[in-house]
CSV table of C-alpha atoms and ligand atoms in Angstrom, one decimal:
chain,number,residue,atom,x,y,z
L,1,MET,CA,-0.5,0.0,-0.6
L,2,ALA,CA,1.3,3.2,-1.1
L,3,ARG,CA,2.7,6.4,1.1
L,4,VAL,CA,1.1,9.1,-0.7
L,5,ILE,CA,3.1,12.0,-0.8
L,6,SER,CA,2.4,15.6,-2.3
L,7,ILE,CA,4.9,18.3,-3.1
L,8,CYS,CA,3.7,21.8,-1.8
L,9,ASN,CA,4.4,25.4,-1.9
L,10,GLN,CA,1.9,28.0,-3.5
L,11,LYS,CA,4.9,29.6,-4.6
L,12,GLY,CA,6.8,29.3,-8.0
L,13,GLY,CA,10.2,28.3,-8.9
L,14,VAL,CA,10.8,26.7,-5.5
L,15,GLY,CA,11.3,23.4,-7.1
L,16,LYS,CA,8.6,21.3,-6.6
L,17,THR,CA,8.5,19.4,-9.5
L,18,THR,CA,11.9,19.4,-10.1
L,19,THR,CA,11.7,17.3,-6.5
L,20,ALA,CA,9.0,14.6,-7.2
L,21,VAL,CA,10.5,13.4,-10.1
L,22,ASN,CA,13.8,12.6,-9.3
L,23,LEU,CA,13.0,11.7,-5.7
L,24,GLY,CA,11.2,9.9,-7.3
L,25,ALA,CA,13.5,8.6,-9.9
L,26,TYR,CA,16.1,7.4,-7.0
L,27,LEU,CA,12.6,6.0,-4.9
L,28,ALA,CA,12.0,3.5,-7.7
L,29,LEU,CA,16.3,2.6,-8.7
L,30,SER,CA,16.1,2.0,-5.3
L,31,GLY,CA,14.2,-1.3,-6.3
L,32,LYS,CA,11.2,0.7,-4.6
L,33,ARG,CA,7.2,1.0,-6.7
L,34,VAL,CA,6.9,4.7,-7.9
L,35,LEU,CA,3.8,6.1,-8.8
L,36,LEU,CA,4.2,10.1,-9.7
L,37,VAL,CA,0.9,12.2,-10.3
L,38,ASP,CA,1.0,15.7,-12.1
L,39,PHE,CA,-1.3,17.8,-11.1
L,40,ASP,CA,-0.2,20.3,-12.5
L,41,PRO,CA,-1.7,22.4,-15.2
L,42,GLN,CA,2.1,23.8,-16.7
L,43,ALA,CA,2.2,20.0,-16.8
L,44,ASN,CA,5.8,20.3,-16.8
L,45,ALA,CA,6.4,16.9,-14.9
L,46,SER,CA,5.0,14.6,-17.1
L,47,SER,CA,7.2,17.2,-20.4
L,48,ALA,CA,10.4,16.2,-17.4
L,49,LEU,CA,9.7,13.2,-18.3
L,50,GLY,CA,9.2,12.4,-21.8
L,51,SER,CA,5.2,14.0,-23.2
L,52,ASN,CA,3.9,16.1,-25.1
L,53,PRO,CA,1.2,18.9,-22.6
L,54,LEU,CA,-0.3,19.7,-25.9
L,55,LYS,CA,-1.1,16.1,-27.2
L,56,THR,CA,-1.7,14.4,-24.1
L,57,GLU,CA,-4.5,13.1,-24.8
L,58,LYS,CA,-5.9,10.8,-21.4
L,59,SER,CA,-4.5,13.2,-18.6
L,60,VAL,CA,-5.1,13.0,-14.7
L,61,TYR,CA,-8.1,15.4,-15.2
L,62,HIS,CA,-10.1,13.4,-17.1
L,63,GLY,CA,-9.4,10.6,-14.5
L,64,ILE,CA,-10.7,12.4,-11.5
L,65,LEU,CA,-13.7,13.3,-13.6
L,66,ARG,CA,-13.9,9.3,-14.1
L,67,TYR,CA,-14.1,10.1,-18.3
L,68,TYR,CA,-11.8,6.2,-18.1
L,69,GLU,CA,-10.5,3.9,-15.8
L,70,PRO,CA,-7.5,5.2,-13.1
L,71,GLN,CA,-5.4,1.6,-14.1
L,72,GLU,CA,-5.9,3.5,-17.8
L,73,LEU,CA,-4.0,6.9,-17.6
L,74,VAL,CA,-0.7,6.0,-16.1
L,75,ARG,CA,2.2,5.8,-18.2
L,76,PRO,CA,5.5,4.2,-18.4
L,77,SER,CA,8.6,6.6,-17.8
L,78,VAL,CA,12.5,5.7,-19.2
L,79,LEU,CA,12.6,3.8,-15.8
L,80,TYR,CA,11.5,0.6,-15.2
L,81,ASN,CA,9.6,1.3,-10.9
L,82,LEU,CA,9.1,5.1,-11.6
L,83,HIS,CA,5.2,5.5,-14.0
L,84,PHE,CA,3.1,8.5,-13.9
L,85,VAL,CA,0.3,9.6,-14.6
L,86,PRO,CA,0.7,13.6,-17.2
L,87,ALA,CA,-1.0,16.3,-16.6
L,88,ALA,CA,-2.4,18.3,-19.0
L,89,PRO,CA,-3.8,22.3,-19.7
L,90,HIS,CA,-7.5,21.5,-19.6
L,91,LEU,CA,-7.3,20.9,-15.4
L,92,ALA,CA,-7.5,24.1,-14.9
L,93,GLY,CA,-10.5,24.1,-16.2
L,94,ALA,CA,-11.3,21.0,-14.4
L,95,MET,CA,-11.3,24.0,-11.3
L,96,VAL,CA,-14.4,25.2,-12.0
L,97,GLU,CA,-16.1,22.4,-13.0
L,98,LEU,CA,-15.2,21.1,-9.4
L,99,VAL,CA,-17.1,23.8,-7.4
L,100,GLY,CA,-20.0,23.3,-7.8
L,101,LEU,CA,-19.8,19.7,-7.4
L,102,PRO,CA,-21.0,17.9,-3.8
L,103,GLU,CA,-17.6,16.4,-2.0
L,104,ARG,CA,-15.3,18.7,-4.7
L,105,GLU,CA,-12.6,17.8,-1.6
L,106,TYR,CA,-11.8,14.6,-2.8
L,107,PHE,CA,-12.0,14.7,-6.1
L,108,LEU,CA,-8.7,13.4,-6.6
L,109,ARG,CA,-8.6,11.2,-3.7
L,110,LYS,CA,-10.5,8.7,-5.1
L,111,PHE,CA,-8.2,8.2,-8.1
L,112,VAL,CA,-5.3,7.7,-5.9
L,113,ASN,CA,-7.2,5.3,-4.2
L,114,HIS,CA,-7.7,3.2,-6.9
L,115,LEU,CA,-4.3,3.2,-8.0
L,116,ARG,CA,-2.8,3.0,-4.5
L,117,HIS,CA,-2.4,-1.1,-3.8
L,118,ASN,CA,0.3,-0.9,-6.9
L,119,TYR,CA,2.2,0.7,-5.4
L,120,ASP,CA,5.1,1.7,-2.8
L,121,TYR,CA,5.7,6.1,-3.2
L,122,ILE,CA,2.5,8.3,-5.1
L,123,LEU,CA,4.0,11.9,-5.5
L,124,ILE,CA,1.4,13.9,-6.8
L,125,ASP,CA,3.2,17.0,-8.5
L,126,LEU,CA,0.6,20.2,-7.2
L,127,ALA,CA,0.4,23.2,-8.8
L,128,PRO,CA,2.3,26.9,-7.1
L,129,SER,CA,-0.9,28.0,-6.0
L,130,LEU,CA,-4.3,26.9,-2.5
L,131,SER,CA,-5.5,26.0,-5.1
L,132,LEU,CA,-8.9,23.6,-5.5
L,133,LEU,CA,-7.0,21.7,-7.0
L,134,THR,CA,-4.5,22.2,-4.7
L,135,VAL,CA,-6.4,21.6,-1.4
L,136,ASN,CA,-7.4,18.0,-3.8
L,137,GLY,CA,-4.2,17.5,-3.7
L,138,LEU,CA,-3.3,17.6,0.3
L,139,VAL,CA,-7.0,15.6,0.8
L,140,ALA,CA,-5.4,13.2,-1.3
L,141,SER,CA,-1.4,12.1,0.6
L,142,ASP,CA,-0.5,10.6,3.4
L,143,GLU,CA,1.9,13.6,3.7
L,144,VAL,CA,2.9,16.7,2.6
L,145,LEU,CA,6.8,16.9,1.6
L,146,ILE,CA,7.6,21.3,1.2
L,147,PRO,CA,10.6,22.5,-1.4
L,148,VAL,CA,11.7,25.8,0.7
L,149,GLN,CA,14.4,28.0,-2.1
L,150,ALA,CA,17.6,28.7,-0.1
L,151,GLU,CA,16.3,32.7,-0.5
L,152,TYR,CA,14.4,35.5,0.6
L,153,TYR,CA,10.9,35.1,1.2
L,154,SER,CA,10.9,32.4,0.6
L,155,LEU,CA,9.9,31.9,4.7
L,156,GLU,CA,6.6,34.3,4.4
L,157,GLY,CA,4.5,32.3,3.0
L,158,ILE,CA,5.5,28.9,4.9
L,159,GLY,CA,2.7,29.6,7.6
L,160,GLN,CA,-0.9,30.2,5.2
L,161,LEU,CA,0.8,26.9,3.9
L,162,LEU,CA,1.1,25.3,7.3
L,163,ASP,CA,-2.5,27.0,8.6
L,164,THR,CA,-4.1,25.2,5.0
L,165,ILE,CA,-3.0,22.1,6.3
L,166,ASN,CA,-4.5,22.9,9.7
L,167,LEU,CA,-7.5,23.9,7.9
L,168,ILE,CA,-7.9,20.6,6.6
L,169,ARG,CA,-6.9,18.5,8.5
L,170,ASP,CA,-9.5,20.3,10.9
L,171,ASN,CA,-12.6,20.9,8.5
L,172,LEU,CA,-11.9,17.7,6.7
L,173,GLY,CA,-11.3,15.5,9.0
L,174,HIS,CA,-8.1,14.5,7.0
L,175,ASP,CA,-4.8,14.1,9.0
L,176,LEU,CA,-2.4,14.8,6.9
L,177,LYS,CA,0.9,14.9,8.0
L,178,VAL,CA,4.0,17.4,7.4
L,179,MET,CA,6.6,14.9,6.3
L,180,GLY,CA,9.3,17.8,5.9
L,181,ALA,CA,10.7,20.7,4.3
L,182,LEU,CA,13.3,20.1,1.6
L,183,ILE,CA,15.9,23.0,0.7
L,184,THR,CA,15.9,24.1,-2.2
L,185,MET,CA,18.7,25.8,-4.6
L,186,PHE,CA,20.9,26.2,-1.9
L,187,ASP,CA,24.1,27.8,-2.3
L,188,GLU,CA,26.7,26.9,0.3
L,189,ARG,CA,28.4,30.9,-1.4
L,190,GLU,CA,26.2,33.0,-0.6
L,191,ARG,CA,25.4,34.4,3.2
L,192,LEU,CA,21.6,34.6,2.0
L,193,SER,CA,20.9,31.1,0.5
L,194,ARG,CA,23.0,30.2,4.5
L,195,GLU,CA,21.2,32.7,6.5
L,196,VAL,CA,17.7,31.2,5.0
L,197,ALA,CA,18.1,27.8,6.0
L,198,ARG,CA,19.6,28.4,9.2
L,199,GLU,CA,16.6,30.1,9.7
L,200,LEU,CA,13.9,27.2,8.6
L,201,ARG,CA,16.8,24.6,10.4
L,202,GLU,CA,15.7,26.5,13.3
L,203,HIS,CA,11.9,27.9,13.1
L,204,PHE,CA,10.6,25.3,11.7
L,205,PRO,CA,8.1,23.0,13.5
L,206,HIS,CA,8.7,19.5,11.1
L,207,THR,CA,11.8,17.6,9.9
L,208,VAL,CA,14.4,19.5,8.0
L,209,PHE,CA,15.3,17.2,5.6
L,210,GLU,CA,19.4,16.9,6.1
L,211,ALA,CA,20.2,16.9,2.2
L,212,ALA,CA,19.6,20.0,0.9
L,213,ILE,CA,19.2,20.3,-2.9
L,214,PRO,CA,21.9,22.8,-4.2
L,215,LYS,CA,21.5,25.0,-7.3
L,216,SER,CA,23.0,22.8,-10.0
L,217,VAL,CA,23.0,23.3,-13.9
L,218,ALA,CA,22.3,19.4,-14.6
L,219,LEU,CA,19.0,19.6,-12.3
L,220,ALA,CA,18.0,22.5,-14.9
L,221,GLU,CA,18.4,21.2,-17.9
L,222,ALA,CA,17.9,16.8,-17.4
L,223,PRO,CA,14.1,18.4,-18.2
L,224,SER,CA,15.1,19.4,-21.3
L,225,PHE,CA,16.3,16.1,-22.4
L,226,ALA,CA,13.5,14.2,-20.8
L,227,LYS,CA,15.4,13.3,-18.1
L,228,PRO,CA,15.8,12.7,-15.2
L,229,VAL,CA,19.2,14.4,-13.6
L,230,VAL,CA,20.4,10.7,-12.9
L,231,LEU,CA,19.8,9.3,-16.1
L,232,HIS,CA,20.9,13.1,-17.5
L,233,ARG,CA,24.0,13.5,-15.2
L,234,PRO,CA,24.1,11.1,-12.4
L,235,ASP,CA,27.4,12.2,-11.0
L,236,SER,CA,26.9,16.2,-10.7
L,237,ALA,CA,25.4,18.3,-7.0
L,238,GLY,CA,22.8,17.7,-7.9
L,239,ALA,CA,22.1,14.2,-8.7
L,240,LEU,CA,23.9,13.2,-5.4
L,241,ALA,CA,21.3,15.4,-3.4
L,242,TYR,CA,18.5,13.7,-4.5
L,243,ARG,CA,20.0,10.5,-3.8
L,244,ARG,CA,20.6,10.9,-0.3
L,245,LEU,CA,17.0,12.4,0.3
L,246,ALA,CA,15.6,9.4,-1.3
L,247,GLU,CA,18.2,8.0,0.8
L,248,GLU,CA,17.2,9.5,3.8
L,249,ILE,CA,13.5,8.9,3.2
L,250,LEU,CA,13.7,5.2,3.0
L,251,SER,CA,15.8,4.8,6.3
L,252,ARG,CA,13.4,6.7,8.5
L,253,GLU,CA,11.2,4.8,7.1
L,254,ALA,CA,13.3,1.8,7.8
L,255,VAL,CA,13.5,3.5,11.5
L,256,SER,CA,9.4,3.9,12.3
L,257,ARG,CA,8.9,0.1,10.7
L,258,ALA,CA,11.7,-1.6,13.0
L,259,PRO,CA,10.9,-3.1,15.9
L,260,VAL,CA,10.7,-0.2,19.7
L,261,SER,CA,14.4,-2.4,21.0
L,262,GLU,CA,15.9,-1.1,17.6
L,263,VAL,CA,14.5,2.5,17.8
L,264,GLY,CA,16.5,1.8,20.8
L,265,ASN,CA,20.0,2.2,19.3
L,266,PHE,CA,18.9,5.5,17.1
L,267,ASN,CA,19.2,7.3,20.3
L,268,VAL,CA,15.4,8.5,19.3
L,269,LYS,CA,13.5,10.9,22.3
L,270,LEU,CA,10.5,10.4,23.4
J,1,ADP,P1,8.4,24.5,-8.7
J,1,ADP,O1,7.4,23.0,-9.7
J,1,ADP,O2,7.8,25.0,-7.3
J,1,ADP,O3,7.6,25.6,-10.5
J,1,ADP,P2,10.4,23.7,-10.6
J,1,ADP,O4,10.8,22.1,-10.2
J,1,ADP,O5,9.9,24.1,-12.0
J,1,ADP,O6,9.6,24.7,-9.8
J,1,ADP,O7,11.6,24.4,-11.3
J,1,ADP,C1,11.9,26.1,-11.3
J,1,ADP,C2,13.7,26.1,-12.2
J,1,ADP,O8,14.5,26.0,-11.5
J,1,ADP,C3,13.1,25.0,-13.6
J,1,ADP,O9,14.0,26.3,-14.1
J,1,ADP,C4,13.8,23.7,-13.0
J,1,ADP,O10,15.3,23.6,-13.9
J,1,ADP,C5,15.2,24.9,-12.2
J,1,ADP,N1,16.1,24.4,-10.9
J,1,ADP,C6,15.1,23.2,-10.3
J,1,ADP,N2,14.9,23.4,-8.9
J,1,ADP,C7,17.1,23.4,-9.0
J,1,ADP,C8,18.2,23.7,-8.9
J,1,ADP,N3,18.0,22.3,-7.9
J,1,ADP,N4,19.2,24.0,-9.1
J,1,ADP,C9,19.5,24.8,-10.3
J,1,ADP,N5,18.2,24.8,-11.2
J,1,ADP,C10,16.8,24.2,-10.2
J,2,MG,MG1,5.7,22.9,-11.3
């Protein structure tokens, strides 16, 4: 049964899609069965995995409105264990259609629940907004991973995002967990970058992943080759950072599943 993780931040350009694609790729390479659901009308994750959004006839939009069976929308990727459900621009129109429908927050959840048993991880790449589409993404997820760009202003929207998560928890009765924040586009040489990272590590009320993603040309280039970075420049600093993130997530999972006596060895404070 998959862990469903949405990648969410209402700011654009902070590394959500890059994280969804490359974390998905490394989890898949470690032997996990991974599904990436592109739930952004801009469909960047779909193009990064080689699909052309303008030619996509069956997309997640058709899935949530049940034009097709969920399984019919799943596509293979260049990596064996990594599948994806593409988005297309008309997903933006789904907002208008959903608004008047009952249980409008639950459409993606119902779609994802049909696919859950086939995967170990389902990653949902969300749009840069706190719209009904994003609420659908969060309601469909068990956990949310928040990429935070190591830049001025990037901490400003985080409180609002955590408030939204709390609203979903309180009003929709959905136990959504914050998996952690991920520092992206980190540049060790820049004082500002270091300060933002330090602020986040000191004040963010949940986990901040130890792995921080550096600014990396290889990460920015890889989508133009329609490949995850591991197939483009696996030795680049950006690739290694996403590999570390995947390892961190997998080792945390191992700890949380270990018997209590073993957990004790990791010095976990209760
Ligand atoms: P979002 O999905 O949050 O809008 P993206 O993942 O699409 O953000 O990233 C925005 C832009 O920055 C893209 O052009 C992407 O290739 C680039 N980018 C993302 N992460 C990095 C990074 N660590 N280093 C350099 N460029 C990056
Ligand atoms: Mg994106």
